PDB file of C-alpha atoms in Angstrom:
ATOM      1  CA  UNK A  14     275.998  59.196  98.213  1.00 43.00           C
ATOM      2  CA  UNK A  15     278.615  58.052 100.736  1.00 45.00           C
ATOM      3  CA  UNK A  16     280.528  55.130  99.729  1.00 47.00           C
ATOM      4  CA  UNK A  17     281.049  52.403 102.838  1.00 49.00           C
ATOM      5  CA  UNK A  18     284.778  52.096 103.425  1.00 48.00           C
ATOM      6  CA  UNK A  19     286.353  49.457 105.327  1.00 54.00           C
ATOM      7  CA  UNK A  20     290.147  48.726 106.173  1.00 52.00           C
ATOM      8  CA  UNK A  21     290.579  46.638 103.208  1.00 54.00           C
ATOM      9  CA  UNK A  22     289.403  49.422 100.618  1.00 64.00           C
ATOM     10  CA  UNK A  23     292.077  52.003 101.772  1.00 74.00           C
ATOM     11  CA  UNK A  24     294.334  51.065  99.144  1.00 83.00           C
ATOM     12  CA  UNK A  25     291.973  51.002  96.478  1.00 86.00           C
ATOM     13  CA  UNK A  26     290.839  54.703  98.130  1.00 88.00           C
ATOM     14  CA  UNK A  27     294.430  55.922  98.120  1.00 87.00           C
ATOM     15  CA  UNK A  28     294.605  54.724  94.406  1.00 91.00           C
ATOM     16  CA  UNK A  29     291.624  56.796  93.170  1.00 91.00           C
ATOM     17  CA  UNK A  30     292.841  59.629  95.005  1.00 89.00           C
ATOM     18  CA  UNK A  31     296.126  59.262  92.875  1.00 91.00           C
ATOM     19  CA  UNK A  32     293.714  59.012  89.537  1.00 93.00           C
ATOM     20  CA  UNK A  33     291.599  61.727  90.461  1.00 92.00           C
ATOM     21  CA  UNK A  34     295.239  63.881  91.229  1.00 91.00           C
ATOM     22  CA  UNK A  35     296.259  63.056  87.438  1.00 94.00           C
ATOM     23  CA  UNK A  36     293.307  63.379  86.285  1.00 93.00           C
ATOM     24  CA  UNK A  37     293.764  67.460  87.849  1.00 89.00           C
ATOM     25  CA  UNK A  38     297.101  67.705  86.631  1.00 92.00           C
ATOM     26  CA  UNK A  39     295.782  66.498  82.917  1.00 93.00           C
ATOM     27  CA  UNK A  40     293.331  68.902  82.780  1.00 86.00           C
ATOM     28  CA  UNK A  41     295.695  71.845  83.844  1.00 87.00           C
ATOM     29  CA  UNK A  42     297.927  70.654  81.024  1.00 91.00           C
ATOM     30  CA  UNK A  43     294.644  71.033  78.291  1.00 87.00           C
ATOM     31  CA  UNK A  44     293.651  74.322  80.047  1.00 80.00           C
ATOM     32  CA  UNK A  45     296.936  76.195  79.141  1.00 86.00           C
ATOM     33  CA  UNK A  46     297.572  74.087  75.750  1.00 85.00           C
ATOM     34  CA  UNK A  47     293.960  75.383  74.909  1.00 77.00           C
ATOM     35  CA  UNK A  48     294.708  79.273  75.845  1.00 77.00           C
ATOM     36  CA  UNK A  49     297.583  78.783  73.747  1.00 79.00           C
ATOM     37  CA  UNK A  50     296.004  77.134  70.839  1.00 73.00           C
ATOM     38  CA  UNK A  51     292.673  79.205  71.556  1.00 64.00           C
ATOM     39  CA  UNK A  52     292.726  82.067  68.794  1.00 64.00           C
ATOM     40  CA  UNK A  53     293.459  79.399  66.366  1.00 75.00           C
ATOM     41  CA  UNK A  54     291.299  76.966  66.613  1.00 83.00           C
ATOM     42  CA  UNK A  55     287.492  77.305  66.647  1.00 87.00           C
ATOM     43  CA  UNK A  56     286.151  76.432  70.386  1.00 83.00           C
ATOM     44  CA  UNK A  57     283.986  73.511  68.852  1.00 91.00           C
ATOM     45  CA  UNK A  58     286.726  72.247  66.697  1.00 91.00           C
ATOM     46  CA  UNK A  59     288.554  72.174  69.168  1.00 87.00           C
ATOM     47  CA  UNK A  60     286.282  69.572  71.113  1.00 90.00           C
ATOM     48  CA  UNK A  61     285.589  67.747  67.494  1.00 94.00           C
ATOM     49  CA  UNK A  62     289.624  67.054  67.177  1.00 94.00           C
ATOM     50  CA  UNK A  63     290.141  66.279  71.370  1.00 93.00           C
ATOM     51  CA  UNK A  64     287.048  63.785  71.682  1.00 95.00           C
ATOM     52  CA  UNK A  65     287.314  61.988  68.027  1.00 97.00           C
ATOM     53  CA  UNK A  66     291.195  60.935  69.103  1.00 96.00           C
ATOM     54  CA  UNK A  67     289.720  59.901  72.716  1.00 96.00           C
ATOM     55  CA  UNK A  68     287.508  58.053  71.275  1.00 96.00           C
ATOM     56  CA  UNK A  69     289.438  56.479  68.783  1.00 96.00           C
ATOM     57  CA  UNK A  70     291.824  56.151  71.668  1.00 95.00           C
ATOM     58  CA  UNK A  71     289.460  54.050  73.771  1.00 94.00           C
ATOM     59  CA  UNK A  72     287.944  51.836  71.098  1.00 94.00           C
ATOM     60  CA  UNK A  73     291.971  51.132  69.641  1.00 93.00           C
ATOM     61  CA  UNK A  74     292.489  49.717  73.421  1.00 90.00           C
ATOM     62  CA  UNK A  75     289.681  47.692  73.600  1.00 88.00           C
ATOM     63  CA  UNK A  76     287.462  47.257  70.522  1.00 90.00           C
ATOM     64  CA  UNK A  77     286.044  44.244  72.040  1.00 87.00           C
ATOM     65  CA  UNK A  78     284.673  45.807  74.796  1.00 87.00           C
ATOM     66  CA  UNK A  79     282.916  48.156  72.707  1.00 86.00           C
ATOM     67  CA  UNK A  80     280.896  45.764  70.900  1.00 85.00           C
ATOM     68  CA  UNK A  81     279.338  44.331  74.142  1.00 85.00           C
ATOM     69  CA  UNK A  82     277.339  48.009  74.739  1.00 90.00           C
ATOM     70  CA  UNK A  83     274.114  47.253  75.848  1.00 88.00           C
ATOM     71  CA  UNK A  84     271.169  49.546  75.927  1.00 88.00           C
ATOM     72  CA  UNK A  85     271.124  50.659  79.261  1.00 89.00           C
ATOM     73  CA  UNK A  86     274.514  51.458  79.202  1.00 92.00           C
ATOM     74  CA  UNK A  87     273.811  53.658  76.015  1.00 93.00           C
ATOM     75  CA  UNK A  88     270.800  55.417  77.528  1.00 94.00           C
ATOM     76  CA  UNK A  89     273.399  56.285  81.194  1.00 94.00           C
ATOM     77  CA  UNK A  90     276.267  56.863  78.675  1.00 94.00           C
ATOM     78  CA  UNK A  91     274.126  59.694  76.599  1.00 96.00           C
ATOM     79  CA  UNK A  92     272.939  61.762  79.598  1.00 96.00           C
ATOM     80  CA  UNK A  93     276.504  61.793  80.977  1.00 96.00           C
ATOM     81  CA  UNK A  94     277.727  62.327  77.433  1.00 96.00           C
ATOM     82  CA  UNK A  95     275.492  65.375  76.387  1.00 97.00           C
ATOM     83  CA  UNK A  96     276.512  66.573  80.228  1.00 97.00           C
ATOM     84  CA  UNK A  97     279.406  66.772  79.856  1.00 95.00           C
ATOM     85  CA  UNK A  98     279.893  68.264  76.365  1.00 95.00           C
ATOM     86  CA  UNK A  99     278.139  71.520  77.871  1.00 95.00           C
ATOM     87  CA  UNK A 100     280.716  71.460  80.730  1.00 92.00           C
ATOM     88  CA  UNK A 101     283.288  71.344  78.300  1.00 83.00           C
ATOM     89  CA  UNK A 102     281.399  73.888  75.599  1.00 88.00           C
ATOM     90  CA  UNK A 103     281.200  76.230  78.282  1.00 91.00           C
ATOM     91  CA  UNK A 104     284.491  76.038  79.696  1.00 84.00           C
ATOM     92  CA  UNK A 105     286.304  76.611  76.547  1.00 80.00           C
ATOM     93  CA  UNK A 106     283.554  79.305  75.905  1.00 85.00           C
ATOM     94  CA  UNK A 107     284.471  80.752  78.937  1.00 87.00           C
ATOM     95  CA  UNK A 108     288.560  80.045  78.557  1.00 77.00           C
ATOM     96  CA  UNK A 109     288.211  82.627  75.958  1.00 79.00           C
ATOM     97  CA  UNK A 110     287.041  85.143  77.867  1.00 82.00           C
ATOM     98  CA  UNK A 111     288.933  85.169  80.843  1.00 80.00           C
ATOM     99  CA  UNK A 112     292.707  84.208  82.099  1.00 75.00           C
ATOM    100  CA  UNK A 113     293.211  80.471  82.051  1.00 65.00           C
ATOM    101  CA  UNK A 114     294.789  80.619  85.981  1.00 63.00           C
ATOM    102  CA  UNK A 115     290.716  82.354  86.897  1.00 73.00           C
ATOM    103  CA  UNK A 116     288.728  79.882  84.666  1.00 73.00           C
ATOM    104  CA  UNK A 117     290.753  77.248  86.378  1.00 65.00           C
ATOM    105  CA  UNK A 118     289.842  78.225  89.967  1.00 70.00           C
ATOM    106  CA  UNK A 119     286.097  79.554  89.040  1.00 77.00           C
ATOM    107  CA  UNK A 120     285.787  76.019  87.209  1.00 77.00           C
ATOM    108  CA  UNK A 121     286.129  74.300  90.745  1.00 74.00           C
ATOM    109  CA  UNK A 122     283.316  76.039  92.661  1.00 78.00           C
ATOM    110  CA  UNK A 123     281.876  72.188  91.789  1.00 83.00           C
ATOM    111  CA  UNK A 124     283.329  71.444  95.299  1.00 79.00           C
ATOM    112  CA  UNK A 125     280.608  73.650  96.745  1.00 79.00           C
ATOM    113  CA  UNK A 126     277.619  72.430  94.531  1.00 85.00           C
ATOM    114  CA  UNK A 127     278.168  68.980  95.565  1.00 87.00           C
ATOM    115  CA  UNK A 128     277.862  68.924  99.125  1.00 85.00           C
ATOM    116  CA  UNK A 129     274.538  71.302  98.739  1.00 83.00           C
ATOM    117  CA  UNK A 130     272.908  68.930  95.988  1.00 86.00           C
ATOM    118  CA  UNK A 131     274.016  65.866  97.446  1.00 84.00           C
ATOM    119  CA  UNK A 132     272.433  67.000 100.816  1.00 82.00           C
ATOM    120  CA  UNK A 133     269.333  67.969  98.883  1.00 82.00           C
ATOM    121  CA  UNK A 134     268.814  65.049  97.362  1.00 84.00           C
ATOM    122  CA  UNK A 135     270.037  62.517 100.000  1.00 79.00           C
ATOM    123  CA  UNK A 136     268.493  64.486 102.906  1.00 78.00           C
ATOM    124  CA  UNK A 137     271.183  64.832 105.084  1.00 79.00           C
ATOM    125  CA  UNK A 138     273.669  66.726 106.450  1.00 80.00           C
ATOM    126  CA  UNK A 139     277.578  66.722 105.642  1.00 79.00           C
ATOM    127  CA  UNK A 140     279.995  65.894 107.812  1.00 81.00           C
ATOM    128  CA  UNK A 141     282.149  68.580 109.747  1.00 86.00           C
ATOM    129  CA  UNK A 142     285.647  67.491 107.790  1.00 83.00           C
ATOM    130  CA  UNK A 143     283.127  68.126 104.612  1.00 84.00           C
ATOM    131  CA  UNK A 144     282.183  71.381 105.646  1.00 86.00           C
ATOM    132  CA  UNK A 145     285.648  72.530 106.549  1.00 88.00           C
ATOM    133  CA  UNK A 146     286.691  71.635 103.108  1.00 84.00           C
ATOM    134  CA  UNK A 147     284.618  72.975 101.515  1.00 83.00           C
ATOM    135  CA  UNK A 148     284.197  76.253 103.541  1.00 85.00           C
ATOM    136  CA  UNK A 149     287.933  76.874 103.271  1.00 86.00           C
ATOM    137  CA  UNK A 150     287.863  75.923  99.133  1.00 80.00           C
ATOM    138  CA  UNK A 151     285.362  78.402  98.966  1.00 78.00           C
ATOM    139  CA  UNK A 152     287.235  81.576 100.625  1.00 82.00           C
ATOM    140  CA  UNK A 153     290.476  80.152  98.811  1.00 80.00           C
ATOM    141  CA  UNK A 154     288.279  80.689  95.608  1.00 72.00           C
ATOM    142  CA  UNK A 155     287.463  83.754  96.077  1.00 73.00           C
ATOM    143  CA  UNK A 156     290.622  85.211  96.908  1.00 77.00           C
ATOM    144  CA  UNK A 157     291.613  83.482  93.631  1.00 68.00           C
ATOM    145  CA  UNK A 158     289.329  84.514  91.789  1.00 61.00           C
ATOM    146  CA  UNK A 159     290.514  88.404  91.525  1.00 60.00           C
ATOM    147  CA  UNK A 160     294.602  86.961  91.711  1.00 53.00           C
ATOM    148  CA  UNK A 161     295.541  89.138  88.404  1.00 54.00           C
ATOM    149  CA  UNK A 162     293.478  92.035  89.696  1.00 55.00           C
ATOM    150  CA  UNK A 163     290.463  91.307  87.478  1.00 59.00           C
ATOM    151  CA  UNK A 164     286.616  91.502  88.024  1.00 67.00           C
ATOM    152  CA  UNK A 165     283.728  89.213  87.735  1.00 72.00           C
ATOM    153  CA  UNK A 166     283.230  88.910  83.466  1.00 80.00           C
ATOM    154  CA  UNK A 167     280.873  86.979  81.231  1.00 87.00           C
ATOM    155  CA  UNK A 168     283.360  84.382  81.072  1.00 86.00           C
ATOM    156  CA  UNK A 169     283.528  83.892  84.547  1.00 84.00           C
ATOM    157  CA  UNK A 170     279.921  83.329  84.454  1.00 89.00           C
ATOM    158  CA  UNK A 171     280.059  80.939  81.611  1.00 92.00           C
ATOM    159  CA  UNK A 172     282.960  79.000  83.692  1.00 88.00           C
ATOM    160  CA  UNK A 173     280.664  79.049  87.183  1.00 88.00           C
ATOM    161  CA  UNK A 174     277.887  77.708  84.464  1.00 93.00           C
ATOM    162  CA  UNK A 175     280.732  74.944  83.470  1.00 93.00           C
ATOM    163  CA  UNK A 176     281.186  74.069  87.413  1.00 90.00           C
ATOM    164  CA  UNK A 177     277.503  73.730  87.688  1.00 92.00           C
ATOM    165  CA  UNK A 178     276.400  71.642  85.301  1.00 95.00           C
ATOM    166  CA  UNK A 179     279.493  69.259  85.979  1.00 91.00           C
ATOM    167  CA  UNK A 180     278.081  68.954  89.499  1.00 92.00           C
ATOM    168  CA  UNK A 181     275.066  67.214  88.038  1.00 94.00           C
ATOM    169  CA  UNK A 182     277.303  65.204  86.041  1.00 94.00           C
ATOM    170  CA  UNK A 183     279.405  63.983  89.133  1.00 93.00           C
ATOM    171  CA  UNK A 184     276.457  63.132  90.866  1.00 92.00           C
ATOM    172  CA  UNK A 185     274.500  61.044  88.038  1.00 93.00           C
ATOM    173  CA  UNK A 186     277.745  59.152  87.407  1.00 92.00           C
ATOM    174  CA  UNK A 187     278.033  58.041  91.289  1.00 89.00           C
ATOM    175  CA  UNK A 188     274.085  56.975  91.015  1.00 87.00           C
ATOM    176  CA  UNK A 189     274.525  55.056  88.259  1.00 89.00           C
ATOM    177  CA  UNK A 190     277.754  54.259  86.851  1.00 86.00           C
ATOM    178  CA  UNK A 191     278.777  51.910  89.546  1.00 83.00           C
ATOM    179  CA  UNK A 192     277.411  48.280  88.011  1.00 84.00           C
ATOM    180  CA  UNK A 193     278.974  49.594  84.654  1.00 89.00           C
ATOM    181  CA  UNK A 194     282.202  49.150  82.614  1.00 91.00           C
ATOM    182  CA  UNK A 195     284.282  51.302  83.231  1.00 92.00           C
ATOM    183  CA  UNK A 196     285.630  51.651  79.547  1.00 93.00           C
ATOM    184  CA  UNK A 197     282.095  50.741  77.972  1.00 94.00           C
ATOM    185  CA  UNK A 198     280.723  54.343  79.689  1.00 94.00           C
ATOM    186  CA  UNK A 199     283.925  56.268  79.037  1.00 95.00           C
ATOM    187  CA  UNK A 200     283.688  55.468  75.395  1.00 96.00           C
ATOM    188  CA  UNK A 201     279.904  56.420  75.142  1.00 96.00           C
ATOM    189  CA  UNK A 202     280.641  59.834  76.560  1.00 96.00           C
ATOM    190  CA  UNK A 203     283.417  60.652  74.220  1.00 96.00           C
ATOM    191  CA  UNK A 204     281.411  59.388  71.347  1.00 96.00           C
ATOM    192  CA  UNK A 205     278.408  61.760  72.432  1.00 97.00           C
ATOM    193  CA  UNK A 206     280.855  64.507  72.530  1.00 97.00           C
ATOM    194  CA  UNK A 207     282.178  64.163  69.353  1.00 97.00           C
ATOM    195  CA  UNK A 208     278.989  63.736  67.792  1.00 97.00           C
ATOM    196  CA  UNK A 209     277.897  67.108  69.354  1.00 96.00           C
ATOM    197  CA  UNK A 210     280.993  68.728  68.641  1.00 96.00           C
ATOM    198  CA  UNK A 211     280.810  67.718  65.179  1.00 96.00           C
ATOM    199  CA  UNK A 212     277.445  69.270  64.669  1.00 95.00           C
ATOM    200  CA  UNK A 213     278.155  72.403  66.705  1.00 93.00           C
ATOM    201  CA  UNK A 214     281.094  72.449  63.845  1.00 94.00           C
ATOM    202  CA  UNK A 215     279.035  72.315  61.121  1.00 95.00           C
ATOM    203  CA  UNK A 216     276.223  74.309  61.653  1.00 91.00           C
ATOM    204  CA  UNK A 217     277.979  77.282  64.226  1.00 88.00           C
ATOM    205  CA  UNK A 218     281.575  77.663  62.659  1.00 90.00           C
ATOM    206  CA  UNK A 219     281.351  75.723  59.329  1.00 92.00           C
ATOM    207  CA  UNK A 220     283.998  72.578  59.208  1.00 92.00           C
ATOM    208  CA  UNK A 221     287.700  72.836  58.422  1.00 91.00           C
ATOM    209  CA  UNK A 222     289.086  70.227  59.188  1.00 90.00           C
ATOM    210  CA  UNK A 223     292.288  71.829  57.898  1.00 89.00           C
ATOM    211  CA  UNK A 224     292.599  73.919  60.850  1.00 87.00           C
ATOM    212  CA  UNK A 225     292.819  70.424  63.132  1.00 89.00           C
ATOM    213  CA  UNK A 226     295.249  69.087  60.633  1.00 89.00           C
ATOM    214  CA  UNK A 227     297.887  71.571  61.327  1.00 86.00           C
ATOM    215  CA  UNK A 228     297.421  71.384  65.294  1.00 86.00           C
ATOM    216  CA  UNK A 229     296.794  67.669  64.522  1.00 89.00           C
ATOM    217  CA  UNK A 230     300.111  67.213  67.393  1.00 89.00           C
ATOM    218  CA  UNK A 231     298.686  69.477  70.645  1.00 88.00           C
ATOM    219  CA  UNK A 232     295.350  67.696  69.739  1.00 91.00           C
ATOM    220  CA  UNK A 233     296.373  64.622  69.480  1.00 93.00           C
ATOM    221  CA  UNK A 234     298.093  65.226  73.432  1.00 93.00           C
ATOM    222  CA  UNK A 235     295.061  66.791  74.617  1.00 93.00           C
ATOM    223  CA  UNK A 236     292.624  64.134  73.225  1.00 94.00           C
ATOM    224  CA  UNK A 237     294.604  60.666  74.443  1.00 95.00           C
ATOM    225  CA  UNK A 238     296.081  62.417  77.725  1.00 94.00           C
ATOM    226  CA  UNK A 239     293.719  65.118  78.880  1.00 93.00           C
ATOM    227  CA  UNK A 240     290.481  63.813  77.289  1.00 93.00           C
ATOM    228  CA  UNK A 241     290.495  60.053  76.973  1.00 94.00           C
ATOM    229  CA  UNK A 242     292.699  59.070  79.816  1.00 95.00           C
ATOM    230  CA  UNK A 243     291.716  61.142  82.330  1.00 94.00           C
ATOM    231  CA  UNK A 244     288.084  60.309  81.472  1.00 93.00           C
ATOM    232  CA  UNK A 245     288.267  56.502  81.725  1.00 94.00           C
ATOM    233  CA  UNK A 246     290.076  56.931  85.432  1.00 94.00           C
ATOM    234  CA  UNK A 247     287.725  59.375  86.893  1.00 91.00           C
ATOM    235  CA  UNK A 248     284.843  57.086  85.802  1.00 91.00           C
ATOM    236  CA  UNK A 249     286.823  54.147  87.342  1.00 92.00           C
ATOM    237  CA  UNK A 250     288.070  56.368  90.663  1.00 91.00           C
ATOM    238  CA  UNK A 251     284.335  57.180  91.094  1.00 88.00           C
ATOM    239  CA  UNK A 252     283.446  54.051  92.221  1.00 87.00           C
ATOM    240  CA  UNK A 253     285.652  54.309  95.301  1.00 87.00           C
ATOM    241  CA  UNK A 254     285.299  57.459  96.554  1.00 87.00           C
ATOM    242  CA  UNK A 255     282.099  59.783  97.408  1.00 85.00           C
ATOM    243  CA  UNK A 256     281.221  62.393  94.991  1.00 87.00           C
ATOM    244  CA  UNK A 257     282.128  65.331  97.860  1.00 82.00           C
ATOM    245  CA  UNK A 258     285.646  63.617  97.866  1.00 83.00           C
ATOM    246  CA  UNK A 259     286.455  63.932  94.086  1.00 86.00           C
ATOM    247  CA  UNK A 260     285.182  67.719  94.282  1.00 82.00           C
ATOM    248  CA  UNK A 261     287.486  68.145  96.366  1.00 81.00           C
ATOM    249  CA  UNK A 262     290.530  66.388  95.122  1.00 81.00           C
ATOM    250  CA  UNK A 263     289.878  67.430  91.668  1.00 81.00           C
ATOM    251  CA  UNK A 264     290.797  70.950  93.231  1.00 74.00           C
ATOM    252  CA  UNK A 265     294.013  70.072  91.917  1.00 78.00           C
ATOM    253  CA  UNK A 266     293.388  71.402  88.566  1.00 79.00           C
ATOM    254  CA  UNK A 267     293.516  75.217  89.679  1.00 74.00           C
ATOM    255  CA  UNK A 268     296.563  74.846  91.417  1.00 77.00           C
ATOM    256  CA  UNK A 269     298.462  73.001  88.527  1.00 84.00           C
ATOM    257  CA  UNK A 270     296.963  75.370  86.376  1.00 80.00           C
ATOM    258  CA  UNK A 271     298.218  78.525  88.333  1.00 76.00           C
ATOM    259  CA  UNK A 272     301.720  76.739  88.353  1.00 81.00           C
ATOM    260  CA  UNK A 273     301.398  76.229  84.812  1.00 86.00           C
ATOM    261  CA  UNK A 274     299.813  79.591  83.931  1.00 82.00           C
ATOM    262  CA  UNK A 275     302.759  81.424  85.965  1.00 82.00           C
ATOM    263  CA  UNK A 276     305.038  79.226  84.276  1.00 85.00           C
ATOM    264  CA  UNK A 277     304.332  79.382  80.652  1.00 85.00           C
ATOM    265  CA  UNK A 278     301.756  82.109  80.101  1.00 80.00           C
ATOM    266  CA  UNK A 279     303.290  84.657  82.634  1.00 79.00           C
ATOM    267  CA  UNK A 280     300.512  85.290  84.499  1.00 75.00           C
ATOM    268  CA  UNK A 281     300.086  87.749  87.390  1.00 73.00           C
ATOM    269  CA  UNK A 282     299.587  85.797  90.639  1.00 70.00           C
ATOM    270  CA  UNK A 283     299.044  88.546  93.800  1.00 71.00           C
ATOM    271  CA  UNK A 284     299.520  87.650  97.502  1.00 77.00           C
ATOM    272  CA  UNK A 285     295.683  86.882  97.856  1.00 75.00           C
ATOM    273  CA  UNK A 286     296.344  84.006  95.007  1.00 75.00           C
ATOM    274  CA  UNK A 287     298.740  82.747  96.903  1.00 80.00           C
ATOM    275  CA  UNK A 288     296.640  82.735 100.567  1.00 84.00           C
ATOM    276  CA  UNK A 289     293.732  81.229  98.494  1.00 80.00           C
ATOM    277  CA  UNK A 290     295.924  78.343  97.091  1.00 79.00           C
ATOM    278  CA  UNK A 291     296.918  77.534 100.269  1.00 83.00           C
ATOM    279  CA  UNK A 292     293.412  77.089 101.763  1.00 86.00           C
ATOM    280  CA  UNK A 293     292.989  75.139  98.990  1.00 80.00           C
ATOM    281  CA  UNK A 294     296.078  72.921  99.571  1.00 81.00           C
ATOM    282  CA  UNK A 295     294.903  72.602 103.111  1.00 85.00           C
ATOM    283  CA  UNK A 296     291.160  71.512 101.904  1.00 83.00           C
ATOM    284  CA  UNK A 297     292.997  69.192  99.406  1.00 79.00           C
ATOM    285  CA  UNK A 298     294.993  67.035 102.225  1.00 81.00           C
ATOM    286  CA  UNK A 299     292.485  67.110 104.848  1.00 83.00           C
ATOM    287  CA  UNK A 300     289.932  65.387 102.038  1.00 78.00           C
ATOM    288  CA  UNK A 301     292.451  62.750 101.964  1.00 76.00           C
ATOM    289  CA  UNK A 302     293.474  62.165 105.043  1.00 78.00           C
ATOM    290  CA  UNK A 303     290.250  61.898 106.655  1.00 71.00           C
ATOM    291  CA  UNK A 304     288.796  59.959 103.301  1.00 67.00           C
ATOM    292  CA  UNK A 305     285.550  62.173 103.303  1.00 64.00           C
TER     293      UNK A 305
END
């Protein structure tokens, strides 16, 4: 759904476009700390330690504010909470599998599902800034997509199911998370994620919570930064700008990540990388610019 904008909402625009940027640039930072910490650290441990310290992050800030939950903010907060756990189950499924510069890029094919659902469901057509976007994210993707040289794997697929299913997310939240509190829903969410986590724990990879001791410091980063943070500003950024607009921006993530990836894992990055993450680039600033 198209959010109205008038002359007095640019600011507030240009702000969530700034969120939504961190937000990206959080997320790269958790993508390589994860392919770093991966082999040591069961995947759903992983998620246990990163959402239990964004949620005790949250409710620290504010415990007030999480007392006042009401019931229809718990019945909006579970969907987007058991939502978003699989996005994150899969993408760390999938971050296993595959390089962490690839899952980064594949992860953002969201920019195409949401133009395609949100026409389905809204009945109409996108604009033609919308379509350029997204058209040029696309063939940036794919170029991306084989940078180290690489074919299509099962944890590509898993990371195209991540990009999916947060689609639907996206797209729920801008329905109906606009009449809520912003920290209210951002702490339901984590809460439903750690609860999830916690049982996928149990029952799939049998608790130690030893093993989140001794990376107690990367998760701690991860869960307040990457996981918390980032969480409580996309839900607030949401409300400003159209779901399309934060597929888009949120494109950021793949690029820090290839920086970061380059940078600290030694990735290869080919000259079709490079030509993708410039369409990208281009997709990212017109977005902006033209505040679709």
């Amino acid at each position: 759904m198209e959010k109205l904008l008038t002359p007095k909402k640019d600011n507030k625009i240009y702000i969530a476009y700034l969120e939504l940027i961190f937000v990206s640039f959080m997320w790269a930072v958790s993508t390589i700390l994860l392919k770093m910490y991966i082999d040591k650290i069961p995947p759903f441990h992983l998620l246990l330690g990163r959402f239990f310290i964004a949620s005790l992050t949250l409710f620290l800030f504010s415990p007030k504010k999480v007392l006042k939950i009401k019931k229809e903010d718990l019945r909006i907060g579970f969907i987007l909470g058991v939502l978003i756990f699989i996005v994150y189950a899969l993408h760390i499924l999938g971050l296993e599998r595959t390089t962490a510069s690839k899952s980064g890029f594949l992860a953002s094919l969201s920019v195409l599902f949401i133009p395609i659902l949100e026409s389905f469901i809204n009945k109409h057509i996108p604009t033609l800034w919308t379509i350029i976007c997204v058209v040029s994210s696309i063939f940036g993707l794919y170029l991306i997509s084989g940078m180290n040289g690489s074919n299509l794997n099962f944890g590509d697929i898993l990371v195209i199911g991540c990009a999916f299913v947060y689609t639907i997310y996206i797209i729920i939240l801008d329905k109906y998370g606009d009449d809520k509190d912003n920290h209210i829903l951002s702490f339901i969410q984590l809460l439903i994620v750690t609860i999830s986590s916690l049982f996928f724990s149990i029952f799939y990879e049998g608790l130690n919570l030893a093993l989140l001791i001794k990376n107690i410091i990367v998760i701690i980063i991860i869960g307040v930064f990457s996981t918390g943070l980032t969480m409580y500003l996309q839900t607030k950024a949401q409300k400003v700008v159209s779901p399309e607009s934060v597929g888009i921006i949120l494109l950021g993530e793949p690029l820090f990540t290839l920086i970061l990836a380059y940078a600290f894992l030694h990735e290869t990055i080919l000259l079709k990388g490079l030509i993708g993450s410039g369409l990208i680039i281009i997709s990212l600033v017109i977005a902006i610019i033209k505040k679709i």
